[in-house]
Tab-separated table of C-alpha atoms and ligand atoms in Angstrom:
chain	number	residue	atom	x	y	z
O	1	MET	CA	18.625	-9.010	3.968
O	2	ILE	CA	17.691	-12.547	4.950
O	3	ASP	CA	15.432	-12.828	8.065
O	4	SER	CA	15.537	-15.706	10.504
O	5	PHE	CA	12.982	-17.673	8.456
O	6	GLY	CA	15.093	-17.514	5.337
O	7	ARG	CA	12.992	-14.791	3.612
O	8	ASN	CA	14.850	-12.269	1.404
O	9	ILE	CA	13.734	-8.779	2.366
O	10	ASP	CA	14.254	-6.621	-0.582
O	11	TYR	CA	11.135	-4.475	-0.643
O	12	VAL	CA	10.175	-1.509	1.589
O	13	ARG	CA	6.890	0.326	1.795
O	14	LEU	CA	7.753	3.842	2.756
O	15	SER	CA	5.169	6.165	4.236
O	16	VAL	CA	6.168	9.767	3.526
O	17	THR	CA	3.365	11.375	5.554
O	18	ASP	CA	0.503	10.304	7.910
O	19	ARG	CA	-1.742	13.085	6.480
O	20	CYS	CA	-4.381	12.638	3.897
O	21	ASN	CA	-6.872	14.632	1.870
O	22	LEU	CA	-9.537	11.816	2.290
O	23	ARG	CA	-11.007	10.116	5.297
O	24	CYS	CA	-11.771	6.564	4.253
O	25	LEU	CA	-14.114	4.951	6.701
O	26	TYR	CA	-11.790	1.896	7.262
O	27	CYS	CA	-8.656	3.866	7.495
O	28	MET	CA	-9.003	7.175	9.254
O	29	PRO	CA	-11.443	8.480	11.902
O	30	GLU	CA	-13.826	11.199	10.870
O	31	GLY	CA	-12.225	13.882	13.028
O	32	GLY	CA	-8.844	13.039	11.540
O	33	VAL	CA	-5.966	11.774	13.703
O	34	GLU	CA	-3.494	13.298	16.014
O	35	GLN	CA	-0.963	14.266	13.390
O	36	LEU	CA	2.794	13.863	13.797
O	37	THR	CA	4.442	17.231	14.251
O	38	HIS	CA	6.858	18.562	11.614
O	39	LEU	CA	9.760	17.741	13.883
O	40	GLN	CA	8.588	14.107	14.281
O	41	ILE	CA	8.258	13.645	10.528
O	42	MET	CA	11.483	12.824	8.696
O	43	ARG	CA	12.825	15.318	6.283
O	44	PHE	CA	13.345	13.936	2.762
O	45	GLU	CA	17.113	14.076	3.235
O	46	GLU	CA	16.719	11.804	6.300
O	47	MET	CA	14.492	9.378	4.418
O	48	LEU	CA	16.943	9.251	1.540
O	49	ARG	CA	19.761	8.531	4.001
O	50	LEU	CA	17.858	5.618	5.448
O	51	CYS	CA	16.887	4.339	2.011
O	52	ARG	CA	20.519	4.437	0.973
O	53	VAL	CA	21.445	2.439	4.036
O	54	LEU	CA	18.564	-0.006	3.218
O	55	SER	CA	19.705	-0.373	-0.353
O	56	GLY	CA	23.216	-1.066	0.893
O	57	LEU	CA	21.617	-4.055	2.775
O	58	GLY	CA	19.971	-5.365	-0.369
O	59	VAL	CA	16.663	-3.543	-0.638
O	60	ARG	CA	15.909	-3.137	-4.395
O	61	LYS	CA	12.351	-1.766	-4.473
O	62	PHE	CA	10.509	0.952	-2.680
O	63	LYS	CA	6.790	1.793	-2.617
O	64	VAL	CA	6.077	5.364	-1.680
O	65	SER	CA	2.778	5.498	0.332
O	66	GLY	CA	1.179	7.409	3.188
O	67	GLY	CA	-1.382	8.877	4.304
O	68	GLU	CA	-1.629	10.367	0.873
O	69	PRO	CA	1.860	10.686	-0.480
O	70	LEU	CA	0.974	13.428	-3.022
O	71	VAL	CA	-0.087	15.810	-0.321
O	72	ARG	CA	3.560	16.111	0.787
O	73	ARG	CA	5.343	18.930	-0.986
O	74	GLY	CA	8.443	17.860	-2.738
O	75	VAL	CA	7.475	14.235	-3.069
O	76	ASN	CA	8.098	14.042	-6.808
O	77	ASP	CA	11.702	15.321	-6.372
O	78	PHE	CA	12.169	12.843	-3.485
O	79	ILE	CA	11.058	10.031	-5.803
O	80	ALA	CA	13.506	11.184	-8.428
O	81	ASP	CA	16.357	11.121	-5.791
O	82	LEU	CA	15.210	7.772	-4.536
O	83	LYS	CA	15.306	6.356	-8.072
O	84	SER	CA	18.883	7.515	-8.497
O	85	LEU	CA	20.208	5.814	-5.351
O	86	PRO	CA	22.722	3.060	-6.190
O	87	GLY	CA	21.082	-0.383	-6.140
O	88	VAL	CA	17.476	0.880	-6.283
O	89	GLU	CA	15.725	-0.854	-9.167
O	90	GLN	CA	12.192	0.179	-8.684
O	91	VAL	CA	10.130	2.954	-7.174
O	92	THR	CA	6.357	2.855	-7.291
O	93	LEU	CA	3.597	4.892	-5.810
O	94	THR	CA	0.337	4.144	-4.016
O	95	THR	CA	-2.139	7.070	-4.203
O	96	ASN	CA	-5.862	7.815	-3.821
O	97	GLY	CA	-5.549	9.584	-7.109
O	98	ILE	CA	-7.115	12.931	-6.078
O	99	LEU	CA	-3.927	14.887	-6.899
O	100	LEU	CA	-2.587	12.528	-9.578
O	101	ARG	CA	-3.295	14.538	-12.720
O	102	GLU	CA	-1.412	17.622	-11.462
O	103	ASN	CA	1.569	15.541	-10.376
O	104	LEU	CA	1.806	13.156	-13.333
O	105	GLU	CA	4.251	15.090	-15.466
O	106	GLN	CA	6.717	15.306	-12.589
O	107	LEU	CA	6.132	11.713	-11.595
O	108	LYS	CA	6.935	10.656	-15.056
O	109	ARG	CA	10.005	12.887	-15.156
O	110	ALA	CA	11.160	11.352	-11.908
O	111	GLY	CA	10.997	7.941	-13.469
O	112	ILE	CA	8.174	6.332	-11.493
O	113	ASP	CA	7.954	2.660	-12.251
O	114	GLY	CA	4.236	2.103	-11.654
O	115	ILE	CA	1.237	3.635	-9.870
O	116	ASN	CA	-1.478	2.001	-7.706
O	117	ILE	CA	-4.571	3.924	-7.426
O	118	SER	CA	-7.003	3.087	-4.613
O	119	LEU	CA	-10.571	3.134	-5.832
O	120	ASP	CA	-13.354	1.247	-3.970
O	121	THR	CA	-16.347	2.305	-6.006
O	122	LEU	CA	-17.428	3.824	-9.283
O	123	ASN	CA	-20.424	5.436	-7.840
O	124	GLU	CA	-19.990	9.158	-6.952
O	125	PHE	CA	-22.322	8.934	-3.907
O	126	THR	CA	-20.743	5.817	-2.512
O	127	PHE	CA	-17.393	7.409	-3.077
O	128	ARG	CA	-18.435	10.356	-1.034
O	129	GLU	CA	-19.711	8.101	1.753
O	130	LEU	CA	-16.666	5.851	1.826
O	131	THR	CA	-14.088	8.698	1.724
O	132	ARG	CA	-16.129	11.139	3.737
O	133	ASN	CA	-16.738	13.634	0.914
O	134	GLY	CA	-14.082	12.902	-1.704
O	135	ASP	CA	-14.736	13.792	-5.378
O	136	ILE	CA	-14.518	10.688	-7.544
O	137	ASP	CA	-14.075	12.782	-10.700
O	138	SER	CA	-10.613	13.869	-9.635
O	139	VAL	CA	-9.632	10.219	-9.220
O	140	LEU	CA	-11.153	9.074	-12.518
O	141	ASP	CA	-9.441	12.085	-14.241
O	142	GLY	CA	-6.090	11.124	-12.647
O	143	LEU	CA	-6.584	7.530	-13.894
O	144	GLN	CA	-7.264	8.748	-17.467
O	145	ALA	CA	-4.211	10.974	-17.313
O	146	ALA	CA	-2.032	8.129	-16.085
O	147	LEU	CA	-3.214	5.945	-18.983
O	148	ALA	CA	-2.604	8.794	-21.472
O	149	ALA	CA	0.888	9.212	-20.048
O	150	LYS	CA	1.511	5.518	-20.493
O	151	ILE	CA	2.478	4.894	-16.913
O	152	CYS	CA	2.967	1.159	-16.676
O	153	PRO	CA	1.863	-0.715	-14.817
O	154	ILE	CA	-1.297	0.964	-13.462
O	155	LYS	CA	-3.077	-1.040	-10.783
O	156	ILE	CA	-6.362	-0.223	-9.257
O	157	ASN	CA	-6.707	-1.313	-5.551
O	158	ALA	CA	-10.235	-1.939	-4.459
O	159	LEU	CA	-11.298	-2.781	-1.012
O	160	LEU	CA	-14.832	-4.252	-0.493
O	161	LEU	CA	-16.776	-3.849	2.640
O	162	LYS	CA	-19.928	-6.068	3.101
O	163	GLY	CA	-23.104	-4.057	2.898
O	164	LYS	CA	-21.328	-0.830	1.691
O	165	ASN	CA	-19.699	-1.303	-1.585
O	166	ASP	CA	-19.634	-5.076	-2.298
O	167	ASN	CA	-22.321	-4.705	-4.925
O	168	GLU	CA	-19.773	-2.931	-7.143
O	169	LEU	CA	-17.369	-5.881	-7.434
O	170	GLU	CA	-18.404	-6.626	-11.053
O	171	ASN	CA	-18.345	-2.942	-12.163
O	172	LEU	CA	-14.949	-2.374	-10.659
O	173	ALA	CA	-13.643	-5.542	-12.289
O	174	ALA	CA	-14.864	-4.337	-15.630
O	175	LEU	CA	-12.269	-1.532	-15.506
O	176	SER	CA	-9.673	-4.242	-16.434
O	177	ARG	CA	-11.970	-5.631	-19.117
O	178	ASP	CA	-12.061	-2.122	-20.804
O	179	MET	CA	-8.623	-0.755	-20.018
O	180	GLU	CA	-4.909	-1.728	-19.647
O	181	VAL	CA	-5.062	-1.865	-15.934
O	182	SER	CA	-5.068	-4.603	-13.291
O	183	VAL	CA	-7.831	-4.409	-10.725
O	184	ARG	CA	-6.824	-5.999	-7.423
O	185	PHE	CA	-9.261	-6.798	-4.718
O	186	ILE	CA	-7.812	-6.375	-1.317
O	187	GLU	CA	-9.294	-8.201	1.515
O	188	LEU	CA	-9.959	-5.857	4.480
O	189	MET	CA	-7.505	-6.461	7.344
O	190	PRO	CA	-8.503	-6.066	10.988
O	191	ILE	CA	-6.084	-3.354	11.717
O	192	GLY	CA	-7.130	0.039	13.183
O	193	LEU	CA	-10.586	0.905	11.803
O	194	GLY	CA	-10.518	-2.134	9.614
O	195	THR	CA	-11.957	-4.013	12.609
O	196	VAL	CA	-15.228	-2.171	12.376
O	197	TYR	CA	-16.318	-3.573	8.993
O	198	GLU	CA	-16.882	-6.949	7.434
O	199	PRO	CA	-14.523	-8.075	4.665
O	200	VAL	CA	-15.389	-9.809	1.430
O	201	SER	CA	-13.153	-12.945	0.945
O	202	GLY	CA	-10.993	-13.522	-2.058
O	203	GLU	CA	-12.922	-16.718	-2.645
O	204	GLU	CA	-16.270	-14.809	-2.795
O	205	VAL	CA	-14.722	-12.374	-5.294
O	206	LEU	CA	-13.535	-15.155	-7.629
O	207	ARG	CA	-16.842	-17.016	-7.378
O	208	ARG	CA	-18.879	-13.924	-8.290
O	209	LEU	CA	-16.483	-12.790	-11.042
O	210	THR	CA	-16.560	-16.300	-12.529
O	211	ALA	CA	-20.331	-16.129	-12.630
O	212	ALA	CA	-20.282	-12.751	-14.239
O	213	TYR	CA	-17.382	-13.066	-16.734
O	214	GLY	CA	-16.703	-16.756	-17.272
O	215	GLU	CA	-14.033	-19.097	-16.076
O	216	PRO	CA	-10.688	-17.316	-15.417
O	217	GLU	CA	-7.266	-18.670	-16.071
O	218	GLU	CA	-4.717	-18.503	-13.313
O	219	TYR	CA	-1.854	-16.228	-14.348
O	220	ASP	CA	1.241	-17.702	-12.871
O	221	ARG	CA	4.056	-15.439	-14.247
O	222	PRO	CA	5.341	-12.995	-11.737
O	223	MET	CA	3.659	-9.515	-11.730
O	224	GLY	CA	4.793	-7.021	-9.261
O	225	ASN	CA	6.480	-7.523	-5.854
O	226	GLY	CA	3.566	-8.503	-3.769
O	227	PRO	CA	1.363	-11.354	-2.768
O	228	ALA	CA	-1.382	-10.723	-5.375
O	229	LYS	CA	-2.574	-13.767	-7.228
O	230	TYR	CA	-3.681	-12.810	-10.710
O	231	TYR	CA	-6.284	-14.192	-13.057
O	232	SER	CA	-7.098	-13.661	-16.777
O	233	PHE	CA	-10.786	-13.407	-17.558
O	234	PRO	CA	-11.911	-14.070	-21.155
O	235	GLY	CA	-11.732	-10.897	-23.254
O	236	PHE	CA	-10.245	-8.734	-20.461
O	237	LYS	CA	-7.401	-6.329	-21.431
O	238	GLY	CA	-5.937	-6.370	-17.899
O	239	LYS	CA	-5.640	-8.856	-15.125
O	240	ILE	CA	-7.735	-9.310	-11.879
O	241	GLY	CA	-5.643	-9.682	-8.745
O	242	LEU	CA	-6.609	-11.003	-5.398
O	243	ILE	CA	-4.756	-9.937	-2.218
O	244	ASP	CA	-6.433	-11.961	0.479
O	245	ALA	CA	-4.065	-11.931	3.352
O	246	ILE	CA	-6.661	-13.235	5.775
O	247	SER	CA	-8.143	-16.153	3.928
O	248	HIS	CA	-4.840	-17.108	2.235
O	249	SER	CA	-1.773	-16.296	4.366
O	250	PHE	CA	1.284	-15.576	2.206
O	251	CYS	CA	3.601	-14.889	5.196
O	252	SER	CA	5.995	-17.655	4.201
O	253	SER	CA	7.085	-15.666	1.098
O	254	CYS	CA	6.865	-12.207	2.647
O	255	ASN	CA	9.620	-9.994	1.203
O	256	ARG	CA	8.823	-6.636	2.869
O	257	VAL	CA	9.093	-4.335	5.746
O	258	ARG	CA	7.653	-0.834	6.214
O	259	MET	CA	9.130	2.496	7.209
O	260	THR	CA	6.753	5.066	8.729
O	261	SER	CA	7.192	8.733	8.183
O	262	ASP	CA	8.640	9.207	11.748
O	263	GLY	CA	11.377	6.670	10.959
O	264	TRP	CA	10.001	3.500	12.485
O	265	LEU	CA	11.082	0.373	10.773
O	266	LYS	CA	8.055	-1.857	11.043
O	267	LEU	CA	8.515	-5.573	10.505
O	268	CYS	CA	4.948	-6.942	10.025
O	269	LEU	CA	1.477	-5.264	9.567
O	270	GLN	CA	0.034	-7.016	12.515
O	271	TYR	CA	2.554	-6.206	15.222
O	272	ASP	CA	3.950	-3.066	16.664
O	273	ILE	CA	7.441	-4.590	16.465
O	274	GLY	CA	10.449	-2.755	14.869
O	275	VAL	CA	12.889	-0.083	15.595
O	276	ASP	CA	13.123	3.706	15.694
O	277	LEU	CA	15.763	4.727	13.117
O	278	LEU	CA	15.275	8.441	13.285
O	279	THR	CA	16.554	8.953	16.804
O	280	PRO	CA	19.938	7.317	16.147
O	281	LEU	CA	20.194	8.955	12.821
O	282	ARG	CA	19.670	12.427	14.340
O	283	ALA	CA	22.046	11.516	17.123
O	284	GLY	CA	24.812	11.109	14.509
O	285	ALA	CA	24.864	7.297	13.909
O	286	SER	CA	27.135	6.244	11.037
O	287	ASP	CA	25.811	4.253	8.086
O	288	ALA	CA	27.488	1.143	9.446
O	289	GLU	CA	25.816	1.598	12.889
O	290	LEU	CA	22.353	2.041	11.155
O	291	GLN	CA	23.011	-1.038	8.973
O	292	GLU	CA	23.774	-3.042	12.173
O	293	LEU	CA	20.682	-1.809	13.907
O	294	ILE	CA	18.556	-2.676	10.925
O	295	SER	CA	20.135	-6.132	10.459
O	296	GLN	CA	19.521	-6.925	14.220
O	297	THR	CA	15.960	-5.779	13.888
O	298	ILE	CA	15.158	-7.709	10.705
O	299	ALA	CA	16.175	-10.894	12.546
O	300	LYS	CA	13.086	-10.306	14.740
O	301	LYS	CA	10.595	-10.283	11.925
O	302	PRO	CA	7.737	-12.423	13.078
O	303	GLU	CA	7.143	-15.636	11.157
O	304	LYS	CA	3.375	-14.891	10.362
O	305	HIS	CA	0.342	-12.844	11.260
O	306	VAL	CA	-2.285	-14.435	13.373
O	307	PHE	CA	-5.335	-12.336	12.316
O	308	ASP	CA	-7.569	-15.274	13.199
O	309	GLN	CA	-6.559	-15.136	16.872
O	310	GLU	CA	-8.488	-13.168	19.434
O	311	LYS	CA	-7.228	-9.594	19.716
O	312	GLY	CA	-6.658	-9.679	23.450
O	313	LYS	CA	-4.357	-12.681	23.090
O	314	ILE	CA	-1.853	-11.076	20.718
O	315	ASP	CA	1.314	-9.574	22.105
O	316	ASN	CA	2.573	-6.368	20.565
O	317	ARG	CA	-0.639	-6.057	18.515
O	318	GLU	CA	-0.615	-3.052	16.135
O	319	ILE	CA	-3.172	-0.487	17.199
O	320	LYS	CA	-2.315	2.346	14.833
O	321	ASN	CA	-4.584	3.245	11.883
O	322	MET	CA	-3.510	2.361	8.353
O	323	ASN	CA	-2.869	5.986	7.350
O	324	SER	CA	0.205	6.040	9.625
O	325	ILE	CA	1.384	2.583	8.526
O	326	GLY	CA	1.130	3.068	4.762
O	327	GLY	CA	-0.976	-0.008	3.875
C	1	SAM	N1	-3.554	7.167	0.488
C	1	SAM	C1	-3.000	6.155	-0.346
C	1	SAM	C2	-4.105	5.169	-0.939
C	1	SAM	O1	-5.217	5.285	-0.379
C	1	SAM	O2	-3.731	4.454	-1.826
C	1	SAM	C3	-1.903	5.405	0.201
C	1	SAM	C4	-2.079	4.909	1.723
C	1	SAM	S1	-3.409	3.709	2.001
C	1	SAM	C5	-3.134	3.497	3.703
C	1	SAM	C6	-2.716	2.348	1.141
C	1	SAM	C7	-3.728	1.212	0.975
C	1	SAM	O3	-4.112	0.703	2.219
C	1	SAM	C8	-5.065	1.643	0.253
C	1	SAM	O4	-5.197	0.871	-0.912
C	1	SAM	C9	-6.155	1.238	1.285
C	1	SAM	O5	-7.191	0.741	0.577
C	1	SAM	C10	-5.433	0.170	2.085
C	1	SAM	N2	-5.896	-0.021	3.432
C	1	SAM	C11	-6.270	0.843	4.304
C	1	SAM	N3	-6.798	0.277	5.473
C	1	SAM	C12	-6.808	-1.030	5.144
C	1	SAM	C13	-7.227	-2.247	5.938
C	1	SAM	N4	-7.702	-2.153	7.145
C	1	SAM	N5	-7.088	-3.480	5.340
C	1	SAM	C14	-6.591	-3.604	4.092
C	1	SAM	N6	-6.115	-2.507	3.327
C	1	SAM	C15	-6.249	-1.314	3.860
C	2	SF4	FE1	-6.314	8.381	2.968
C	2	SF4	FE2	-5.459	6.206	1.664
C	2	SF4	FE3	-6.341	6.074	4.183
C	2	SF4	FE4	-8.059	6.592	2.286
C	2	SF4	S1	-6.866	4.715	2.456
C	2	SF4	S2	-7.898	7.704	4.282
C	2	SF4	S3	-6.918	7.762	0.905
C	2	SF4	S4	-4.502	7.107	3.470
């Protein structure tokens, strides 16, 4: 699918649930959120149908996300089905890691092509604070299990908040010194509860890591589907990635759209622009009709985000929290 700015959209981030077993400060409110009802959430057969239609339009890669995707029963079978759709080349997962160990065997059998584990601290108390009572040992155990199962690639996604966990930058980066994993530092985006905290810029990350670990080499071969820029630090087994959407916009090469668990095809993180695909699907739309609807919608994909603009001045600004968008 080519959008009106000539970008080839071949990657979809698919949120299979808005529910989560953690409550990260920057993502979900303490009391949880008003959850979608079972009727509002797509059944896996419905998701598969839409994914088949999307792959018919040229989508080749899917990232299964959430909420926490592993809390949804049947997700491993869904991943296996998604993998076997014609045209689908890659299915990866983004998880908080809490339920990773117990799902690994099935994920491996399903043919998962890579796992991203979100981990913002290595300190058990800070982890409890950031996730509102999560147990870091389950995540570290899941990471070890994924390494032992030779899942490749494994990426750690770390999000730093000024004054909360930014002192852990060097320790988190050391995971890729000691293990075959990439550690990617994601700049906090001012979406939902992300507006409450102060981000740490990619520039600061690079400066501090250079001071701690020596001059890095830019790694310019493609790694993954996303906008991360990768660096090799001397003696490190894995790479360090920066995903700094705010300080370095990568909109001109954006290759993605999102689909939420209630069937909303979302065009850009910052805007609430897209189309409801579930209602027409349930009303009996044919594949050709769904394809037409998707193609017309893709043509409206915004050129770029304007996170630096005042909130009140942005039309169609996204107000949902990240757990319902999928990150
Ligand atoms: N529960 C899974 C997890 O945590 O990996 C998948 C969903 S979560 C919404 C996906 C990613 O979005 C996580 O890595 C999380 O750190 C990131 N995220 C959440 N809120 C964010 C924000 N405001 N800015 C940037 N990334 C955010
Ligand atoms: Fe849950 Fe992931 Fe959001 Fe944390 S970032 S609350 S783990 S959906």
